[in-house]
Structures are given as structure tokens and as C-alpha cells.
Short mmCIF file of C-alpha atoms in Angstrom, two decimals:
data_model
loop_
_atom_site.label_atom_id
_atom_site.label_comp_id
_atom_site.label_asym_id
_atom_site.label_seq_id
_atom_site.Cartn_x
_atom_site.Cartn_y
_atom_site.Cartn_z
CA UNK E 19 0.00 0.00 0.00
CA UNK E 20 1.01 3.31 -0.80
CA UNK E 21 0.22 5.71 2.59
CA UNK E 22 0.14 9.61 2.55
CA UNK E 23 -0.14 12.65 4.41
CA UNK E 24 -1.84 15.10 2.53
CA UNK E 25 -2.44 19.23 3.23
CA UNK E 26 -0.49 22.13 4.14
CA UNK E 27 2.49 22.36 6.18
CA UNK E 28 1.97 21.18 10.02
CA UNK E 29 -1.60 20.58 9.33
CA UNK E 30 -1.03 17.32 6.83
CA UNK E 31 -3.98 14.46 7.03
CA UNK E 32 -3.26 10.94 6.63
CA UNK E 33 -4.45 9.35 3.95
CA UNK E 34 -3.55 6.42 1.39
CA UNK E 35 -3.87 5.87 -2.55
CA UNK E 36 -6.30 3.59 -4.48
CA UNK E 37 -5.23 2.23 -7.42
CA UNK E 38 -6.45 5.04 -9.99
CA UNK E 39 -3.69 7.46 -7.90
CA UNK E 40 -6.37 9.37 -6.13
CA UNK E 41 -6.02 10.42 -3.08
CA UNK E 42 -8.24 8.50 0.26
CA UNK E 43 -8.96 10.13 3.67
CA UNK E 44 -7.32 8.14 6.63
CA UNK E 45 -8.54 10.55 9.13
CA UNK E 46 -11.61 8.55 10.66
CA UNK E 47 -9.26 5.73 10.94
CA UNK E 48 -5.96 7.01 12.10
CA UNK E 49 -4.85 10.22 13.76
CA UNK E 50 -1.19 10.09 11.77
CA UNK E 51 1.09 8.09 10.35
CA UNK E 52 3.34 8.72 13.54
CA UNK E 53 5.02 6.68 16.03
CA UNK E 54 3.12 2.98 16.94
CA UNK E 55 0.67 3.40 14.10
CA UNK E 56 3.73 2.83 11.96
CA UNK E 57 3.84 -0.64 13.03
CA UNK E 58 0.32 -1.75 12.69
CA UNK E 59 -0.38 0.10 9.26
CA UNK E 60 -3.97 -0.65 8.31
CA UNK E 61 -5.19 -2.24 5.48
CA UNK E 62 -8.06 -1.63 3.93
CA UNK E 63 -9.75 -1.41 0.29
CA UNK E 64 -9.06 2.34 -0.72
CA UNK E 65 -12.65 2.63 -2.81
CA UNK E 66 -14.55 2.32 0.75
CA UNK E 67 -13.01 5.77 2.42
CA UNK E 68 -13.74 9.25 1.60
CA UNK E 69 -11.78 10.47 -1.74
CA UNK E 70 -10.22 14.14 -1.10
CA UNK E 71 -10.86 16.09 -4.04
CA UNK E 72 -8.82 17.96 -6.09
CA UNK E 73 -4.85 17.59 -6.28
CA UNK E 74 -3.73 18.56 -2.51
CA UNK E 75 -0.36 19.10 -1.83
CA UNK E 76 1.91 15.72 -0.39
CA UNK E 77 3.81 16.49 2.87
CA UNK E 78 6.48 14.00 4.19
CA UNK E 79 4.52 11.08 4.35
CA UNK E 80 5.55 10.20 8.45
CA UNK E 81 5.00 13.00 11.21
CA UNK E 82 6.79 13.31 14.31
CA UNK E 83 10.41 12.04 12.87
CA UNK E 84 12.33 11.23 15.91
CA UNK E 85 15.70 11.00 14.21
CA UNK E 86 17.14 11.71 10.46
CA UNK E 87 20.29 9.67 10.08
CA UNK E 88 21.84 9.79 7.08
CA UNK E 89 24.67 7.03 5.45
CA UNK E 90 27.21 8.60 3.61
CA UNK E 91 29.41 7.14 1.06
CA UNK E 92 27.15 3.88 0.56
CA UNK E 93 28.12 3.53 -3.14
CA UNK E 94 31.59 2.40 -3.90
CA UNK E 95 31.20 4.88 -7.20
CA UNK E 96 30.03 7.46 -5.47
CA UNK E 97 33.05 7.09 -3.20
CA UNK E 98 35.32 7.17 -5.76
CA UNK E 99 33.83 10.00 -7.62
CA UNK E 100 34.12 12.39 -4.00
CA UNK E 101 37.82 11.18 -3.86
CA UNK E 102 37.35 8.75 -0.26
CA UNK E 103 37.78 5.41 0.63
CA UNK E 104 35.34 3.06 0.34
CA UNK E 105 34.59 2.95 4.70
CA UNK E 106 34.95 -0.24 6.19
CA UNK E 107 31.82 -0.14 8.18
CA UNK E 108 28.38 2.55 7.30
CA UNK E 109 29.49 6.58 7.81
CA UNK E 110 26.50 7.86 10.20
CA UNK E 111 25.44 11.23 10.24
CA UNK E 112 22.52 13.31 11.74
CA UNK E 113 19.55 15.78 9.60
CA UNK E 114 18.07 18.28 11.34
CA UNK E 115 14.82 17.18 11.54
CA UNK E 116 13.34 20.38 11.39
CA UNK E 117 14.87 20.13 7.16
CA UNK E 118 12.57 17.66 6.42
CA UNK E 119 9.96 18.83 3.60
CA UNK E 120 7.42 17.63 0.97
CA UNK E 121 8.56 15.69 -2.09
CA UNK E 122 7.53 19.01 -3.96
CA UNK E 123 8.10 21.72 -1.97
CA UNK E 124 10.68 24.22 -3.14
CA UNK E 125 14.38 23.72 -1.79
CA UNK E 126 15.99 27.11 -0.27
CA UNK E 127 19.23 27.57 -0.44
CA UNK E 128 20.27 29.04 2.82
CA UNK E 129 22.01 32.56 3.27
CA UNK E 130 25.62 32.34 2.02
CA UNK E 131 25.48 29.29 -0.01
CA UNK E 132 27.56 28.98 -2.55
CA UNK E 133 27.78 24.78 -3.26
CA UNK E 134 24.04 23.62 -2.60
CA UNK E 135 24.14 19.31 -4.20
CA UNK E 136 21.64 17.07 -4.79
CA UNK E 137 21.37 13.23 -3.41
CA UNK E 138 18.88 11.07 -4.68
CA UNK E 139 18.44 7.97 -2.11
CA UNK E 140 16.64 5.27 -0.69
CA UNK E 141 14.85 6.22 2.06
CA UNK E 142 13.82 3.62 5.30
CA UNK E 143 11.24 4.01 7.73
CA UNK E 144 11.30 2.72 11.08
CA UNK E 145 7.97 1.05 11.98
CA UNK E 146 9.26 -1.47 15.37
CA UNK E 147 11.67 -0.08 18.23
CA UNK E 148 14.93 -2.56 16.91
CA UNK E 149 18.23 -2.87 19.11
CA UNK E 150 20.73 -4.32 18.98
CA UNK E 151 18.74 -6.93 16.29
CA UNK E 152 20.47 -9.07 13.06
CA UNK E 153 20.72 -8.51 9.93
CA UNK E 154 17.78 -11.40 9.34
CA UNK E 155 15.71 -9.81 11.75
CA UNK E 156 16.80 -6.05 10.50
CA UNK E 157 13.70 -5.79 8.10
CA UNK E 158 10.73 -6.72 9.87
CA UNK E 159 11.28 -3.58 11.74
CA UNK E 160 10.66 -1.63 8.74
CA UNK E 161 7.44 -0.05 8.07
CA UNK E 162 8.33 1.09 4.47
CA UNK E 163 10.01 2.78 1.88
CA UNK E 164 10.61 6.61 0.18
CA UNK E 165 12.53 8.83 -1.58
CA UNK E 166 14.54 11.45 0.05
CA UNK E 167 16.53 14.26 -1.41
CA UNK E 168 19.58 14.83 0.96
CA UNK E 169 20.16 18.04 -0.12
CA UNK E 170 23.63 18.84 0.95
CA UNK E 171 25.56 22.68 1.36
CA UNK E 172 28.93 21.02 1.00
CA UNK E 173 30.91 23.68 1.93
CA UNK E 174 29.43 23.76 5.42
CA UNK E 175 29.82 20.09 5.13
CA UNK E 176 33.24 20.20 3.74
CA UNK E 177 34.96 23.61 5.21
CA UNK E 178 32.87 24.92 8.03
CA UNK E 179 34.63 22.39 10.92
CA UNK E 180 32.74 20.06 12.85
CA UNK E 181 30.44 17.15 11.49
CA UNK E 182 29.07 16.65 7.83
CA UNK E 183 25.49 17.83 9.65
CA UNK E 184 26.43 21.01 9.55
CA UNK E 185 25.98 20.76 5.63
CA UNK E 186 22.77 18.75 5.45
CA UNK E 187 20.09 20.32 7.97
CA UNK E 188 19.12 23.33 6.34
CA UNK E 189 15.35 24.20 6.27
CA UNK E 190 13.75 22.18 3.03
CA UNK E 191 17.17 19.78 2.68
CA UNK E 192 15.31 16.65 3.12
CA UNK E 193 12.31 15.96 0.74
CA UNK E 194 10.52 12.87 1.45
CA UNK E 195 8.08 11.15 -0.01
CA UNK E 196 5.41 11.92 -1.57
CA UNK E 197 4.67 7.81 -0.83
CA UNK E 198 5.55 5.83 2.26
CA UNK E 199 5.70 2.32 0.10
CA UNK E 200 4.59 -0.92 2.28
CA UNK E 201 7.72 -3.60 2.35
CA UNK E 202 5.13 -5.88 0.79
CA UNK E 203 5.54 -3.58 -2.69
CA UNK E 204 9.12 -3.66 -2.06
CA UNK E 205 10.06 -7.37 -1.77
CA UNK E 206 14.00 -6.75 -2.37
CA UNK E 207 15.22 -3.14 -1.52
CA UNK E 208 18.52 -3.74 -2.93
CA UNK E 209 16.53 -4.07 -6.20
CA UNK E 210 15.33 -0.45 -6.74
CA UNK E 211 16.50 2.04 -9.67
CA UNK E 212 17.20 5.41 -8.67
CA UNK E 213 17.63 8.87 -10.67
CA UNK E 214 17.90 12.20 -10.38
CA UNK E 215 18.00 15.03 -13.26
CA UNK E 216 18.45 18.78 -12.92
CA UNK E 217 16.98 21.26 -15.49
CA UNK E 218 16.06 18.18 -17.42
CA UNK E 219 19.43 16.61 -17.64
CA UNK E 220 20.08 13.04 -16.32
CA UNK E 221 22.89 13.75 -13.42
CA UNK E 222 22.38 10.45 -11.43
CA UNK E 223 21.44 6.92 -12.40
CA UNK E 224 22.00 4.06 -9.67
CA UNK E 225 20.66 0.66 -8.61
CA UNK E 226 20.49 -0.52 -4.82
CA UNK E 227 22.10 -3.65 -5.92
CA UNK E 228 25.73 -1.91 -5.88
CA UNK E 229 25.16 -0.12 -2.22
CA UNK E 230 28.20 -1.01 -0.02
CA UNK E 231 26.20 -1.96 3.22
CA UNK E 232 22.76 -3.31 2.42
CA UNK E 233 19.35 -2.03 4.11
CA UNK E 234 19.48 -4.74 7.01
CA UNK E 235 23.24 -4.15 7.24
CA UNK E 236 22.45 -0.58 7.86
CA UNK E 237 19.60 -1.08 10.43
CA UNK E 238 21.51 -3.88 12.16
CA UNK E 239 24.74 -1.47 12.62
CA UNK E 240 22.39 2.00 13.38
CA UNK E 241 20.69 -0.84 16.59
CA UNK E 242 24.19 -1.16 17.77
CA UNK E 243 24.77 2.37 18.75
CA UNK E 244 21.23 3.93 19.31
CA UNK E 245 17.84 2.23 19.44
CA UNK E 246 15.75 3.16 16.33
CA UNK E 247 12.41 3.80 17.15
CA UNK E 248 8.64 4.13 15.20
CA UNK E 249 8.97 7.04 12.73
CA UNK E 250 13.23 7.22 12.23
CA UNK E 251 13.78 7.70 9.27
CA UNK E 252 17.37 6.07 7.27
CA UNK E 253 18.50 7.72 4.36
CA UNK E 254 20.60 4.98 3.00
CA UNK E 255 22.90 6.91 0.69
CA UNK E 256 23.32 7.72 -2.87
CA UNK E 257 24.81 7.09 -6.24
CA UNK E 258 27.80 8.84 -8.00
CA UNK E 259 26.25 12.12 -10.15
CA UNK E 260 26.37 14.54 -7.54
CA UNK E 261 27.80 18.20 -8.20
CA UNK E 262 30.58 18.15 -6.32
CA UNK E 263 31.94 14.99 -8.03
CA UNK E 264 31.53 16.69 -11.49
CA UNK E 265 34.80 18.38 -13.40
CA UNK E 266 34.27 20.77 -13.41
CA UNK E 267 32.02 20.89 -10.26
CA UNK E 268 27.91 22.41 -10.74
CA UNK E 269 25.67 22.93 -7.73
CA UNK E 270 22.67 24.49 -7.48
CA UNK E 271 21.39 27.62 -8.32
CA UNK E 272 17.58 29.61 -7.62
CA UNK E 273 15.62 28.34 -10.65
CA UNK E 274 16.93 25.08 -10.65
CA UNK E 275 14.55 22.30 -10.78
CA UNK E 276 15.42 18.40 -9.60
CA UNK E 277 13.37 15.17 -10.52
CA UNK E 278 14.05 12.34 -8.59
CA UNK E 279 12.79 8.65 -8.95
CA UNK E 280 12.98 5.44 -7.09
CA UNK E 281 11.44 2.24 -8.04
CA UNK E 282 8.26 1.41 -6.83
CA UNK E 283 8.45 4.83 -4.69
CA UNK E 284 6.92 7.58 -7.47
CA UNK E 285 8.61 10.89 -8.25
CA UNK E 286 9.76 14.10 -6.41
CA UNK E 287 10.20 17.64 -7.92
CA UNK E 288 11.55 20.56 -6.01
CA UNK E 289 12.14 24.21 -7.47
CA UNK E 290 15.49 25.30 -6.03
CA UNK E 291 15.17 29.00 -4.70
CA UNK E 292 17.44 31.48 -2.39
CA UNK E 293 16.68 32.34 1.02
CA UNK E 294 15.33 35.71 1.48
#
């Protein structure tokens, strides 16, 4: 099933799709798709709840994110193309949660930017507490799947000291959604085709079949050093095509518009702009 949360900022609905794409209202059965609910996602037939008219605007498809960890350098190529060793166990780094945005809200560069990059990835959402579980156990504590953008300022990653969160936490740097997939539509994560083009232009083309530490790797390693809990959301990492791997290098600019697919997952579309 493909779940939703549907309206304007803070004051999204849940809801889920049918299978014409519309748009069903979850709100007489669930408050949000938030902590515990996570785990115990309903199902239902879409036709017998209320259809919400018109074309309403997708926010991140969980509320209430507890944590945004990201996993950097996940894709041998993309390691290679940044210049870094391929890491002997998963890079972990935090996102602001307060960045995380709709899959097609605008993305604002923030005041001084000059090196604003794009990450199309996999994203994973916690739907069981897991610690300290295996890596055959790792996926039953998922409650599905998305896209994120992790949008990504890399010269405050890069140059400004401290951790790479400094670079990836801006307001509107991580687009998710606009679908929170079921595992049940997503029988082998590591199977999933991922792009990304800017302006039109295909910048990154992937498969989850080359990622360095798998999904359950990932979860199993994240249970070892902090519990994940209902609504944590995983962004697992991305493919080589990012701007600062270019020569020469590109990032963003106000105008600039980014596509991004996943498998299985739909589409995003944000309108870069500058921060007033």
C-alpha cells in the first residue's frame, strides 16, 4: 500500500492511494502516520473511504520524525567520484529534523550558499523499536520505503569544521516522499533504480544492488549504537552524479529544478530558490 499525508504544512492528514492514484482520507481511521501506528499500518480497500478532491499538496509522508540519520558514502562509485575510501563499516550522520519537507516543496538555499548538491536515495522508515537486532531480523522492523533528497551545502559540510550535519540540515534539505511504500511492494530493496535530473538533464542513475552496506546491514549497525524507534527515518545513501563529483564541479542555483525517482516509490520535484 502506498500511505500519505496530505495538506499544508503542520496541518497534513493521513491518507492512502487507491489504485487510480487518487487520493483517500485516513482521518476517521488514524490520527497520523506517527510513532506505533507505523507498526500496525492498516489495510483496507481504498474505494470504501472518503476520496479528497482535487490535487492537494503531499507532505512527508511520516509525522513526528524522531531521528534523520543519514549514510554517507554507501556507493563504492560514489566514493570514488568524492575522492574517499570506500569505509569499512556505514558513515552515520545526523539531519536536522526540522529540514525535512514535501517531495515538492521548493528547496531554499540558505544565506551564504555557494555549493548547494543534490542526493537522490533510498529512504527507510522505522515502523518497530529494533536494538541491537540481526541482519535477518533487520527488516521486519521496517514499516516502508521513500525517496529522500539529501540536499547537501557542502561547503558547510566540507569547510565549516565540525560534522558533515552542519551541511545537510538546512530548512527544506530533506524531501521525502510523496509515498511511504509498504515492504510488501518492495520485496528486495537492494533491487530499486534510482535517478535524479536537474533542469532536465540526467545527473544520477543508480541501482540498490551496488550499495556497499545493504538495508538490514544498515539497520543492524544503526541498533548497535542507538535504538531506532517508530517514525526514524534512514537515508541509505546515494549514487555517483552529484555536483561536487563533477569536473568541473555544478551545484545548485535559484531556478533550478530536480526530478528524482525510485522504483516502486513515485517521483519528487523541487524548485530550487534562495533564502530571502
Amino acid at each position: 500500500m502506498k500511505f500519505v499525508r496530505y495538506g499544508e504544512p503542520g496541518q497534513e492528514c493521513p491518507g492512502l492511494l487507491d489504485d487510480a492514484g487518487r487520493v483517500r482520507d485516513l482521518t476517521g481511521v488514524i490520527t497520523d502516520l506517527s510513532g506505533p501506528v507505523l507498526g500496525a499500518l492498516p489495510r483496507l480497500e481504498p474505494e470504501g473511504l472518503p476520496l479528497v478532491e482535487g490535487q492537494p499538496r503531499l507532505g512527508p509522508p511520516v509525522g513526528q520524525v524522531g531521528k534523520f540519520i543519514g549514510i554517507g558514502l554507501n556507493y563504492s562509485d560514489h566514493a570514488a567520484e568524492a575522492g574517499l575510501p570506500v569505509p569499512a563499516e556505514p558513515i552515520v550522520f545526523m539531519k536536522a529534523t526540522s529540514c525535512i519537507c514535501g517531495a515538492d516543496d521548493d528547496v531554499i538555499l540558505p544565506r551564504g550558499s555557494t555549493h548547494g548538491d543534490w542526493e537522490v536515495e533510498l529512504g527507510v522508515v522505522i515502523g518497530k523499536p529494533a536494538a541491537y537486532v540481526s541482519q535477518a531480523e533487520a527488516l521486519d522492523h521496517v514499516a516502508g520505503y521513500c525517496i529522500v533528497n539529501d540536499v547537501s551545502e557542502r561547503h558547510f559540510q566540507m569547510h565549516r569544521s565540525g560534522q558533515w550535519t552542519k551541511g545537510k540540515s538546512a530548512d527544506t534539505f530533506g524531501p521525502i516522499g510523496p509515498w511511504l511504500v509498504t515492504p510488501d511492494e518492495v520485496p528486495d530493496p537492494q533491487a530499486l533504480d534510482l535517478a535524479l535530473d536537474l533542469n532536465g538533464e540526467r545527473m544520477q542513475t543508480g541501482t540498490t544492488a551496488t550499495m556497499i552496506f545493504t538495508v538490514a546491514q544498515i539497520i543492524a549497525h544503526l541498533s548497535e549504537l542507538m535504538s531506532l524507534q517508530p517514525g526514524d527515518v534512514i537515508a541509505t545513501g546515494t549514487p555517483p552524479g552529484v555536483g561536487m563529483g563533477m569536473k568541473p564541479t555544478r551545484y545548485l542555483a535559484a531556478g533550478d529544478v530536480m526530478e528524482l525517482t525510485v522504483s516502486g516509490l513515485g517521483r519528487q520535484r523541487q524548485t530550487v530558490r534562495a533564502a530571502g
